Short mmCIF file of N, CA and C in Angstrom, two decimals:
data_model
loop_
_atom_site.label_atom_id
_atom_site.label_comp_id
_atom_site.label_asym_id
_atom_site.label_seq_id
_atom_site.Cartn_x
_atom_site.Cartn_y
_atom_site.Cartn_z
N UNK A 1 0.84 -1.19 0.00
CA UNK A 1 0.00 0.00 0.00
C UNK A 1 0.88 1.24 0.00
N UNK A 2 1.02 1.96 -1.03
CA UNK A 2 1.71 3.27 -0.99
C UNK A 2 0.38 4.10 -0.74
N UNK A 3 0.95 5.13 0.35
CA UNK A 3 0.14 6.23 0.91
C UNK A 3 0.29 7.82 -0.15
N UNK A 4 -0.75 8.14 -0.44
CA UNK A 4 -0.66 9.16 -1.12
C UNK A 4 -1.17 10.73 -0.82
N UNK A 5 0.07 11.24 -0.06
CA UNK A 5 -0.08 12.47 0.93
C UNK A 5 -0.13 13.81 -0.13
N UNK A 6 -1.71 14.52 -0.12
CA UNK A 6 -1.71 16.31 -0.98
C UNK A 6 -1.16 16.98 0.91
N UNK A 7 -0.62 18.10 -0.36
CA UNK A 7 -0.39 18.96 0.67
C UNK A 7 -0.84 20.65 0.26
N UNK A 8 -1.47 21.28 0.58
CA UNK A 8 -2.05 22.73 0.69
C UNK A 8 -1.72 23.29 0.89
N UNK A 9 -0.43 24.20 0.38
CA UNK A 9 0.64 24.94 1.83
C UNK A 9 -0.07 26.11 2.22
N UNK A 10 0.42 26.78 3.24
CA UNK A 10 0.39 28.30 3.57
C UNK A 10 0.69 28.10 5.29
N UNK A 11 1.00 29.57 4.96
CA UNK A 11 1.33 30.31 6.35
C UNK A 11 0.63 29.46 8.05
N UNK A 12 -0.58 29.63 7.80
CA UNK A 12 -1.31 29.20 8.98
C UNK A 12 -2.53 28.36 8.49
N UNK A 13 -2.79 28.40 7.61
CA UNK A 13 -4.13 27.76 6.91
C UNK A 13 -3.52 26.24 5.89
N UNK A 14 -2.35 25.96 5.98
CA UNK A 14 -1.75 24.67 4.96
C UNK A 14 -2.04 23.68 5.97
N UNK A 15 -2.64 22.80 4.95
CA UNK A 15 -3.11 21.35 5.31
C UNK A 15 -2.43 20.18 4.58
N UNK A 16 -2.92 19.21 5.12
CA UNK A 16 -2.46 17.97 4.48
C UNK A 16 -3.61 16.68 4.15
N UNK A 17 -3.70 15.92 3.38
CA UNK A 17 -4.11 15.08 3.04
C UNK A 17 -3.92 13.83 2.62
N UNK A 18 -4.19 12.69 3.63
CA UNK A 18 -3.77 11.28 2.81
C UNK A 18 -4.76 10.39 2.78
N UNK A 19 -4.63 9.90 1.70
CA UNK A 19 -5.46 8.23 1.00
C UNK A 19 -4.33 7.02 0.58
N UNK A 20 -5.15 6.22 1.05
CA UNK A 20 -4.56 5.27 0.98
C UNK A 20 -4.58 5.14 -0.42
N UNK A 21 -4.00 3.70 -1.08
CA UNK A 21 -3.64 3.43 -2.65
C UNK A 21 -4.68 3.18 -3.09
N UNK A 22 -6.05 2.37 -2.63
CA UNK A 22 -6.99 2.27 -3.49
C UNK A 22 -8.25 3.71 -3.53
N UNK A 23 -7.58 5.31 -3.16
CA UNK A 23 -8.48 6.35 -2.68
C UNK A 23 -9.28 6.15 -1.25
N UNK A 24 -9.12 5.25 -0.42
CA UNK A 24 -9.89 5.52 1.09
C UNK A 24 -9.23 6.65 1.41
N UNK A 25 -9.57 7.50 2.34
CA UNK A 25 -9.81 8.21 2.96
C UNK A 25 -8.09 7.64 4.37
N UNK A 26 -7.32 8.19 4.53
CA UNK A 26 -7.27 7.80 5.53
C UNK A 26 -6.83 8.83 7.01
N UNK A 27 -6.28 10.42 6.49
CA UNK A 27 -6.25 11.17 7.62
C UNK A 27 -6.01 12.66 6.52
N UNK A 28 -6.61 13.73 7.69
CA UNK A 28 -6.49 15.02 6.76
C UNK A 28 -6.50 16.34 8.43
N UNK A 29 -5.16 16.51 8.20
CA UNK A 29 -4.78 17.96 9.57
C UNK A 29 -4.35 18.95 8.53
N UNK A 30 -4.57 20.02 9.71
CA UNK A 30 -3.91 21.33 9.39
C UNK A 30 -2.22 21.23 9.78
N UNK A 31 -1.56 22.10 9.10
CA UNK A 31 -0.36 21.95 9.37
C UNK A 31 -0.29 22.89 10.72
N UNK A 32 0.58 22.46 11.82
CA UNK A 32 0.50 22.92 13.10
C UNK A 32 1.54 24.60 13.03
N UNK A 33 0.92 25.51 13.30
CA UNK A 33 2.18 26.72 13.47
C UNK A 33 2.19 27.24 14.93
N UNK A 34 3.22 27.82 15.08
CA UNK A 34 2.72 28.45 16.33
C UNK A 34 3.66 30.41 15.88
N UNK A 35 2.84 31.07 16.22
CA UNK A 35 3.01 32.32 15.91
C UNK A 35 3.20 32.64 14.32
N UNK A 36 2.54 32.24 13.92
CA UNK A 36 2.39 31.80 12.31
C UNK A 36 4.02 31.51 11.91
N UNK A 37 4.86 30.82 12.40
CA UNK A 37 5.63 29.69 12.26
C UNK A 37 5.72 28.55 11.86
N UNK A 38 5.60 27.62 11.15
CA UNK A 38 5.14 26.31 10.90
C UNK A 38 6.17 25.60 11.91
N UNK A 39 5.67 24.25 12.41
CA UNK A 39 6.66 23.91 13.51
C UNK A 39 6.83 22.79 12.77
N UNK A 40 8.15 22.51 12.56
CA UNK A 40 8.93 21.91 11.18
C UNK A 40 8.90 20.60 11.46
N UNK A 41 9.52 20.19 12.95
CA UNK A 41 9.31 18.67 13.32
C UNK A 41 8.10 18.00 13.48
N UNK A 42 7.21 18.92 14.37
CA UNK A 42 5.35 18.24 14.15
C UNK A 42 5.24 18.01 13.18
N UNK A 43 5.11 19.15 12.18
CA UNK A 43 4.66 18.58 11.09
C UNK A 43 5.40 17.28 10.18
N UNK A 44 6.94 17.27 10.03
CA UNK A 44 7.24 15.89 9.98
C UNK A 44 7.00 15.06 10.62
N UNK A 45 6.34 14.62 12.16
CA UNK A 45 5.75 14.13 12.40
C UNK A 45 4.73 13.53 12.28
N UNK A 46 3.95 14.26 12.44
CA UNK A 46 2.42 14.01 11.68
C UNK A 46 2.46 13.31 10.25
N UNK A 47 3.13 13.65 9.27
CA UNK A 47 3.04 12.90 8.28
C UNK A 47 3.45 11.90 8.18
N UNK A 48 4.60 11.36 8.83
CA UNK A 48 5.10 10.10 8.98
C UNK A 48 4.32 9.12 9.86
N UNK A 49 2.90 9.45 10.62
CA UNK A 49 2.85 8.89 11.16
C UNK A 49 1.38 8.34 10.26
N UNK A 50 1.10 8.80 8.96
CA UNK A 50 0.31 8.11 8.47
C UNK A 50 0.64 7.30 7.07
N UNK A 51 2.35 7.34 7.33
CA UNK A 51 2.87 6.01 6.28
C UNK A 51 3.46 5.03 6.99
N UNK A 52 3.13 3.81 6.32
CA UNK A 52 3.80 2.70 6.84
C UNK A 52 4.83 2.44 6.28
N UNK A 53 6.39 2.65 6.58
CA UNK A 53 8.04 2.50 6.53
C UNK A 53 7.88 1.84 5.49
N UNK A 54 7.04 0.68 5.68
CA UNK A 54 6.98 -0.84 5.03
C UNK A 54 6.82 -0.44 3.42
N UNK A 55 5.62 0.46 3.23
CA UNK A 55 4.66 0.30 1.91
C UNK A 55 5.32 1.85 1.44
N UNK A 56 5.68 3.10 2.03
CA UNK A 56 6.14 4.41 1.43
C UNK A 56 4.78 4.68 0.56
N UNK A 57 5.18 6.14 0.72
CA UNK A 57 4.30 7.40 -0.09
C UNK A 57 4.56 7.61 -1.48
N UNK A 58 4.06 8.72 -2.04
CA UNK A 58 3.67 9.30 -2.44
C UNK A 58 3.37 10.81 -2.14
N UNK A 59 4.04 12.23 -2.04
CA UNK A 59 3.55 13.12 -1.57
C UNK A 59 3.31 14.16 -3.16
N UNK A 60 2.73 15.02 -2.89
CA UNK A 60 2.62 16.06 -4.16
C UNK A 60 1.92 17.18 -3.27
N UNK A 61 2.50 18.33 -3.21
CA UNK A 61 2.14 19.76 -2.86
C UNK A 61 1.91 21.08 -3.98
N UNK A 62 0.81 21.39 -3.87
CA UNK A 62 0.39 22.29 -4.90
C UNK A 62 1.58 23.23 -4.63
N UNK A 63 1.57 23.69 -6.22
CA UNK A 63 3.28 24.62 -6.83
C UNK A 63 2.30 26.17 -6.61
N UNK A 64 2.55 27.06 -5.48
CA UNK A 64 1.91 28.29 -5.38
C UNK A 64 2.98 29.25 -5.20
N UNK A 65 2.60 30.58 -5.49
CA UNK A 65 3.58 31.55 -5.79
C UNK A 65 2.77 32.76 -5.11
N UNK A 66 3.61 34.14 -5.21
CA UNK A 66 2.71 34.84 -4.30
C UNK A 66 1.45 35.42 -5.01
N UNK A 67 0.71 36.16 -4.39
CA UNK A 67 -0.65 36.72 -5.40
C UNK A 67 0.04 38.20 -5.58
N UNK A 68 -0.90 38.80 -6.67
CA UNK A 68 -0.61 40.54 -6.65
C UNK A 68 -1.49 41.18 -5.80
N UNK A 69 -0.96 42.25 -5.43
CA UNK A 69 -1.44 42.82 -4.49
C UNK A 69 -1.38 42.30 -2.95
N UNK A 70 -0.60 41.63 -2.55
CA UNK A 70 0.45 40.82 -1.79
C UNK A 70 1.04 41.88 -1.02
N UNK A 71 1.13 42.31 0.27
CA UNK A 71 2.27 43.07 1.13
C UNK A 71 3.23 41.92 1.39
N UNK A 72 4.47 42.90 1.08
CA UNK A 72 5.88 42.66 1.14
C UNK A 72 5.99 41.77 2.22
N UNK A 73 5.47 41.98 3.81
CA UNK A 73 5.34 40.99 4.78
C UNK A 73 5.13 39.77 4.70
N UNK A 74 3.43 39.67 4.32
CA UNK A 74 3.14 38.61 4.01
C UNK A 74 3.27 38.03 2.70
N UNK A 75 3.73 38.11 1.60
CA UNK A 75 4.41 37.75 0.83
C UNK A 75 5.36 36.63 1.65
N UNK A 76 7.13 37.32 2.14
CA UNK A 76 7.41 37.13 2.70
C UNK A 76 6.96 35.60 3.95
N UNK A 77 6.31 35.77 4.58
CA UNK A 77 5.75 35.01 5.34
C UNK A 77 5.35 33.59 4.45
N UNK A 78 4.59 33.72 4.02
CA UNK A 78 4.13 32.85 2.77
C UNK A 78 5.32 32.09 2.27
N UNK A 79 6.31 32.57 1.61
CA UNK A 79 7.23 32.18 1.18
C UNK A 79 8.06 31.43 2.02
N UNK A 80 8.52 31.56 3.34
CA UNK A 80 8.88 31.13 4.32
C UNK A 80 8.57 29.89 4.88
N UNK A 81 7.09 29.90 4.84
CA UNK A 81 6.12 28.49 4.57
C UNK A 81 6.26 27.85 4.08
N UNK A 82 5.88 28.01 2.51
CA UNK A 82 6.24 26.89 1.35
C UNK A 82 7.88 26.50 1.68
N UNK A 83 8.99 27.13 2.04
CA UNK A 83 10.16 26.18 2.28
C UNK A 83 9.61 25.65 3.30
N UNK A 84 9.35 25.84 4.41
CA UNK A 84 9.51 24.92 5.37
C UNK A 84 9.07 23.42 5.13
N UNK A 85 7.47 23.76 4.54
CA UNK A 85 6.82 22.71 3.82
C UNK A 85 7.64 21.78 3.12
N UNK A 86 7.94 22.38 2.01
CA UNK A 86 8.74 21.54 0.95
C UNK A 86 9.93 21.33 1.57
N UNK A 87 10.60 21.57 2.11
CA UNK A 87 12.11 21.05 3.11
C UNK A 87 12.01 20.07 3.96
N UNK A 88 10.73 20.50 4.67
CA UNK A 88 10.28 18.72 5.59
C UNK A 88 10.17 17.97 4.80
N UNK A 89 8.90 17.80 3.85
CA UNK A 89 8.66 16.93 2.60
C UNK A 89 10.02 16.30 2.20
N UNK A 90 10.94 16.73 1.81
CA UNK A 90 12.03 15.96 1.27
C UNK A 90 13.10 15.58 2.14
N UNK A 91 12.92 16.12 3.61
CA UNK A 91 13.52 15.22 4.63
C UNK A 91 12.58 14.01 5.16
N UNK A 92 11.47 13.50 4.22
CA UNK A 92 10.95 12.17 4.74
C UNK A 92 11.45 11.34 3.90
N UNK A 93 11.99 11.72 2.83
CA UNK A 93 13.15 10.68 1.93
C UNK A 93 11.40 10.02 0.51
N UNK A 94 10.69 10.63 1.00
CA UNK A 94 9.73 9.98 -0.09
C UNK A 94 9.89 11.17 -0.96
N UNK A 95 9.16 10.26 -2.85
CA UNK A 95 9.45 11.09 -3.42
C UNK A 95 8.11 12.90 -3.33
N UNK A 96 8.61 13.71 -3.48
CA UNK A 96 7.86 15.33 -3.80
C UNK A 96 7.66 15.31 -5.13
N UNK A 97 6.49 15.65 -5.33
CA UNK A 97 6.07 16.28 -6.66
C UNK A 97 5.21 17.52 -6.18
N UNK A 98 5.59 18.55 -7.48
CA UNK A 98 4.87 19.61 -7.46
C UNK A 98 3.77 19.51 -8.77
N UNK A 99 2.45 20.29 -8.29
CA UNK A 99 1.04 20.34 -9.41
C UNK A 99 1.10 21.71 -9.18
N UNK A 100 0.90 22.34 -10.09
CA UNK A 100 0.15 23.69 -10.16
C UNK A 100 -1.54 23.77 -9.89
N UNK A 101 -1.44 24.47 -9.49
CA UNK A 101 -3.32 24.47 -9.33
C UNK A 101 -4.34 24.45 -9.91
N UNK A 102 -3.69 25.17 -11.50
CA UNK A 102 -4.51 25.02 -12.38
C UNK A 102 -4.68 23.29 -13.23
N UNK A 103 -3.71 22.62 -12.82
CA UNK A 103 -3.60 21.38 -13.57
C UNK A 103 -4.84 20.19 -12.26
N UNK A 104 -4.60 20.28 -11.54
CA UNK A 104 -5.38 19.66 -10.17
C UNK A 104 -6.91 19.77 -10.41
N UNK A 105 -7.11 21.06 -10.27
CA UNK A 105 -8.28 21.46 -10.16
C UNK A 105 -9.13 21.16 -11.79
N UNK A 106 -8.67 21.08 -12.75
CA UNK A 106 -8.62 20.86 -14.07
C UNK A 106 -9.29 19.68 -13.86
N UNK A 107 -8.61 19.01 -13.36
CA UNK A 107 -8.46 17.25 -13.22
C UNK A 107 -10.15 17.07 -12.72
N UNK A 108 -10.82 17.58 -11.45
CA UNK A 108 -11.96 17.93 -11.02
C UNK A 108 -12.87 18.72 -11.50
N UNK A 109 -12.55 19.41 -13.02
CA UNK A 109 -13.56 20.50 -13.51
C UNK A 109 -13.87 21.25 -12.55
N UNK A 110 -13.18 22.26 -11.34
CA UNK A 110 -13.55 23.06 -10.86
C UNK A 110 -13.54 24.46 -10.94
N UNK A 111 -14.03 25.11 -10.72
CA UNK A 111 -14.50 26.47 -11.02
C UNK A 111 -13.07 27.43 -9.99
N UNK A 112 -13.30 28.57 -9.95
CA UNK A 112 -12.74 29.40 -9.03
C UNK A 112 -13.40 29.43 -7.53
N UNK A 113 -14.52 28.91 -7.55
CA UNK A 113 -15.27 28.55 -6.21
C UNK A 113 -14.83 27.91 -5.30
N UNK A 114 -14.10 28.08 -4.33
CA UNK A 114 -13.51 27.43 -3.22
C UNK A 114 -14.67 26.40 -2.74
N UNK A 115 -16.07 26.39 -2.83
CA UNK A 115 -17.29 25.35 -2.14
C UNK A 115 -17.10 24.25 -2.53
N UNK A 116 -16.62 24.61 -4.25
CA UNK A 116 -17.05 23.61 -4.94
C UNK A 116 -15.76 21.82 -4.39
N UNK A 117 -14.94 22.65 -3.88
CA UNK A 117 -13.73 21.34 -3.67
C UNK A 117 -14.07 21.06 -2.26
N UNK A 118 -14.55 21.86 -1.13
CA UNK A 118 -15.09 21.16 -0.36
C UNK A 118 -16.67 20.40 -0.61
N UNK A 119 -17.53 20.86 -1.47
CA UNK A 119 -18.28 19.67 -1.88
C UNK A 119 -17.85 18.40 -2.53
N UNK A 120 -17.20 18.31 -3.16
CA UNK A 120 -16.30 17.19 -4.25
C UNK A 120 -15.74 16.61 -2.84
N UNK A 121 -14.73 17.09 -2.20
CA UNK A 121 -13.98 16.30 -1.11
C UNK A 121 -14.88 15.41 0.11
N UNK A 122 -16.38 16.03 0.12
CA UNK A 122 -17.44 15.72 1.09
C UNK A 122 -18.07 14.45 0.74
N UNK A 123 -18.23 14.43 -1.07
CA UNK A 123 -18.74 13.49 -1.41
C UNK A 123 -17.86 12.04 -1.56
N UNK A 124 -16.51 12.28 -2.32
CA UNK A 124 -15.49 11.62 -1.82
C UNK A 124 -15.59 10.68 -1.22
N UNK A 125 -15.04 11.49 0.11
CA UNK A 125 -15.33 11.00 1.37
C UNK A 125 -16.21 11.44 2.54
N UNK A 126 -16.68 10.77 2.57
CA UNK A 126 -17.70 11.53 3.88
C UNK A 126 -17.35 11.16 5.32
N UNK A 127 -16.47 10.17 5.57
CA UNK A 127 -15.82 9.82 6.87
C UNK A 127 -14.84 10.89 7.15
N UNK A 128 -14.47 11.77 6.09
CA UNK A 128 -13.25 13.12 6.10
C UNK A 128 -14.11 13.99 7.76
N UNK A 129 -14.93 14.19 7.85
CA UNK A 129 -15.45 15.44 8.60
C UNK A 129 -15.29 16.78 7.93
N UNK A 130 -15.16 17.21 7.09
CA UNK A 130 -14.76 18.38 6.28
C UNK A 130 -16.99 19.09 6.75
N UNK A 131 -16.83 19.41 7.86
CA UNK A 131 -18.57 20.02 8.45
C UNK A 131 -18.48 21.74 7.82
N UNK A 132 -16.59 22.30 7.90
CA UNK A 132 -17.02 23.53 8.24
C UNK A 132 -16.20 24.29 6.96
N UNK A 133 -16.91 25.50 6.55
CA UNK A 133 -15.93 25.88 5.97
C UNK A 133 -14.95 26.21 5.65
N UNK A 134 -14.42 26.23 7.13
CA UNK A 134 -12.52 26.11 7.07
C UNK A 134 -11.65 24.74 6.92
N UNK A 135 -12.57 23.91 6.24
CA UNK A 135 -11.95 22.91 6.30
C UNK A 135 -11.47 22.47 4.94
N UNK A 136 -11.66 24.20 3.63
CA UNK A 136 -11.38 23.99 2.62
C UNK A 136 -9.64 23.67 2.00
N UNK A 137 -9.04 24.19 3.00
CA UNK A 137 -7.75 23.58 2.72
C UNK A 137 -7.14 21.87 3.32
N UNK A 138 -8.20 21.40 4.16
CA UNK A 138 -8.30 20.08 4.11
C UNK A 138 -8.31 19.01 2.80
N UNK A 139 -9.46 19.45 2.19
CA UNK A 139 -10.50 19.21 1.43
C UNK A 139 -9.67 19.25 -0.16
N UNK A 140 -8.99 20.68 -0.21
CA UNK A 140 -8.26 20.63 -1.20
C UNK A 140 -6.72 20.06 -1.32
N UNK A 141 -6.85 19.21 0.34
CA UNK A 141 -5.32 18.48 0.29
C UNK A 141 -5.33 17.09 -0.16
N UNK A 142 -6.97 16.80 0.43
CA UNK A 142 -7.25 15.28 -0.28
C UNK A 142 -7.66 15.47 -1.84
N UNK A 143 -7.91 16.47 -2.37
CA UNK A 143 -8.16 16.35 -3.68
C UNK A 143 -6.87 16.45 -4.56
N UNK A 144 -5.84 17.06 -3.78
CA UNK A 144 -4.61 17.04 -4.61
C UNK A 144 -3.73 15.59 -4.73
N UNK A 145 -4.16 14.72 -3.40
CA UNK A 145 -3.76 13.54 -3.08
C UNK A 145 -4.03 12.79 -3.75
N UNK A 146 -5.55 12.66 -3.94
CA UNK A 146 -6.31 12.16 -4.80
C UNK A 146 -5.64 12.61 -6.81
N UNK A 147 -5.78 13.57 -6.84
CA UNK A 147 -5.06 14.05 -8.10
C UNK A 147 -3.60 13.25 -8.54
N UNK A 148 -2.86 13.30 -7.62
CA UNK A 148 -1.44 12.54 -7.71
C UNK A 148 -1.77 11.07 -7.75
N UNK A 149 -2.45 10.58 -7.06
CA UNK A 149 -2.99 8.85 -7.31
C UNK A 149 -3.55 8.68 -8.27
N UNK A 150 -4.56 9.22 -8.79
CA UNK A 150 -5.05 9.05 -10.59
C UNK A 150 -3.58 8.89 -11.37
N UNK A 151 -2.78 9.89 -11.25
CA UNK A 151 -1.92 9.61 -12.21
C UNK A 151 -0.01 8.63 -11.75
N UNK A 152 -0.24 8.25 -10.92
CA UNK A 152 0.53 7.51 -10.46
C UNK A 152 -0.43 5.48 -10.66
N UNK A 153 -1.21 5.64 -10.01
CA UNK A 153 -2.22 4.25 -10.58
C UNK A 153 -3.24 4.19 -11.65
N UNK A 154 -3.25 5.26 -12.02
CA UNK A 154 -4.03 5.46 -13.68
C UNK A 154 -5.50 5.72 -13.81
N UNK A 155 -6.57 5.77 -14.97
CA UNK A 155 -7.53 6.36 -14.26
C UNK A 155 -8.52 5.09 -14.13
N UNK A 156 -7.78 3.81 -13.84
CA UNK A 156 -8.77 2.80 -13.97
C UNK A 156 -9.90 2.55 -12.79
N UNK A 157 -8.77 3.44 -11.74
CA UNK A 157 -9.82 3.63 -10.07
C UNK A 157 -9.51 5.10 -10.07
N UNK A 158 -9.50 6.01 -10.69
CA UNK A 158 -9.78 7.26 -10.36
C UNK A 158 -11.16 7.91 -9.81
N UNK A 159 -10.84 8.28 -8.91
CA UNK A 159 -12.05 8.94 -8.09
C UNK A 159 -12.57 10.12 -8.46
N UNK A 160 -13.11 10.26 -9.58
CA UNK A 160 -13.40 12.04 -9.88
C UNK A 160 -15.33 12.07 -9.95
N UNK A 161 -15.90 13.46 -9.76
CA UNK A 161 -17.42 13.98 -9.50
C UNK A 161 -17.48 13.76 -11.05
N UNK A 162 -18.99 13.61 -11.40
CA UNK A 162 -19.51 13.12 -12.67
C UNK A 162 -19.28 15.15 -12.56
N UNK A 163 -19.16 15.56 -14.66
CA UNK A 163 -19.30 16.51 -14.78
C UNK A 163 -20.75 17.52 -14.74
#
């Protein structure tokens, strides 16, 4: 069973997402910060603790850049994130892939509507708990997870919403 971990980055709001190889459902956190810090070892923690040594991952983290109209700070901040993110990621020795957002979301026919991927992720899975609306960077960690497993096991069990 290779585990197939999305990851959502950001500052205080980056999540994570994993399914197992045949798409179950099997765990989806926020990435832990403290003073909008990401805390580098939890979060390598946490992810390792939903692969088995035995069977190895799969990870893929959406490829994000800053927006316009962005202060220099948080810019900054942001940026700071995504390394931390992607630096743990490749100190778990599994392989990283990067998706752009537009290729992911493609994959799901989704709109610019942030609802629409926590509906898709709800239906999915419904053992997720995804109740609230902050649970859209959950939601869009299992769909990126999900995204990387279609094309790593093909689309013969791909999990995608009828159009």
């Amino acid at each position: 069973m290779t585990v197939f971990i999305g990851i959502d980055p950001g500052s205080v709001s980056g999540a994570v997402g994993a399914l197992h190889s045949n798409g179950d459902y099997l765990d989806s956190f926020m990435i832990e910060h403290q003073d909008k810090h990401i805390l580098p070892m939890v979060f390598k923690n946490m992810i390792l603790r939903v692969i088995d040594p035995k069977e190895g991952a799969e990870i893929c983290c959406e490829l994000v850049h800053s927006m316009p109209g962005q202060g220099v700070a948080s810019t900054f901040q942001f940026g700071r994130a995504v390394g931390v993110i992607t630096a743990v990621c490749e100190l778990t020795r599994y392989p990283l892939h990067m998706v752009r957002p537009q290729v992911w979301k493609k994959h799901f026919h989704l709109t610019s509507d942030k609802g629409e991927a926590l509906d898709i992720a709800r239906m999915l899975w419904p053992e997720a708990k995804l109740t609230l609306k902050k649970h859209i960077g959950r939601a869009e960690a299992l769909l990126i997870a999900e995204y990387w497993r279609s094309q790593i096991m093909g689309r013969r069990d791909a999990k995608t919403p009828p159009k």
